Amino acid sequence: MTRTVLVTGGAGFIGSNFVQMLREDRPDWRVINLDALTYAGNLENLTAVEADPEYTFVHGDITVAADVAKAFAAGGESGVSDVIHFAAESHVDRSIASGLPFVQSNVVGTQVLLDAARERGVQRFVHVSTDEVYGSLGKTGFFTEETPLSPNSPYSASKAGSDMLVRAVHETHGFPAMITRCSNNYGPYQFPEKLIPLMIANAREDKALPIYGDGMQIRDWLYVRDHCEAILAVLERGSAGEVYNIGGHNEYPNIDIVRAILKHLDKPESLIEYVTDRLGHDRRYAIDARKIEETLGWTPRYTFEQALPMTLQWYQDHDGWLQNVRSGSYRDYYSAQYGA
Ligand code: NAD
Ligand code: DAU
């Protein structure tokens, strides 16, 4: 069945991986990408699809109703059948420095998008959320879909707020929305402010690798392609009103990740520098993904041991991409066209 999918935030890390996957795996679907091109949006992530006639880029902000209307209008007479909502401010450290942009994009933007999608009778709406809405775990246990929300950072609080708005539009209006809550992603096109690409970039330049606190915080790592496939499974087979946790069964303390990167790049551990801890730093995340595995038949295809070397190789093979992002020149790529 031909579908027209509106992806928000498709110029970011996960969104750009998702857009490329859709064009490859669902070639008869049309894709519209609405992205504000904040510091995290990079059109160089999408060079593989930019000339594709079934792909349309709309430069716009999800908090601005006119921009959202423009993106829906790009669906033409048949309209937009589905929305996959990635667009968000996504970095915890930035939210600690300044929370307001997170409330604007993540909370206000989600409501603007939901209103527009409901008015236009969109058939499926997938809201891409995060395991961080559940807060922090002790040494044992896992987040299930029933775990109470207990966000600890302005980022996770704003994502929890957006989740509640999505829940409310389903409960109130019967709008066919679903929520996914995934663990930490890694892979191609991740902005090098996040742990894995930052450590790769610094190690390659023999710069210090900053480890917050004791480095024993645990994250549950999932290769980005697995996350994208899980979102597609939810879009195609998920039930309206449901929440689906997504995780990779790959729990590692940060220090082990950094040591693995240094070993792979043949760099010394003396590059590691312990620095002041992140404020309110969540100690451990771990996902119970049985619901999506048992009801939708999704399972991750990659272990961390397989996909970390693939990721390191990708950054080595895409040195130009990394340099453009690190120097800031990636913004020149579109500033001439969009004035952003
Ligand atoms: P990212 O920061 O790499 O990309 C975000 C994208 O959204 C950028 O292209 C940016 O330009 C765009 N954007 C931001 N504000 C916008 C606005 N107001 N209007 C339009 N576009 C806007 O983020 P990411 O890591 O790819 O995460 C994507 C989504 O997945 C987020 O909603 C995030 O909460 C969620 N998520 C991320 C992870 C992870 O590990 N990265 C894990 C689970 C869930
Ligand atoms: O769990 C899903 C979440 O994962 C997503 O919702 C977020 O959008 C995404 O950014 C990510 O959040 P984290 O805060 O877990 O990711 P980050 O890469 O910023 O940090 C991972 C861990 O590494 C965390 O414990 C903090 C630590 N860290 C991070 C950086 C950037 C360091 O020790 N040093 C660093 O320089």
JSON list of C-alpha atoms in Angstrom, two decimals, residues 67 115 139 147:
[
{"chain": "A", "resi": 67, "resn": "ASP", "atom": "CA", "xyz": [5.29, 25.47, 9.07]},
{"chain": "A", "resi": 115, "resn": "ASP", "atom": "CA", "xyz": [-3.48, 19.18, 16.51]},
{"chain": "A", "resi": 139, "resn": "LYS", "atom": "CA", "xyz": [21.49, -2.19, 40.36]},
{"chain": "A", "resi": 147, "resn": "THR", "atom": "CA", "xyz": [7.01, 1.66, 35.22]}
]
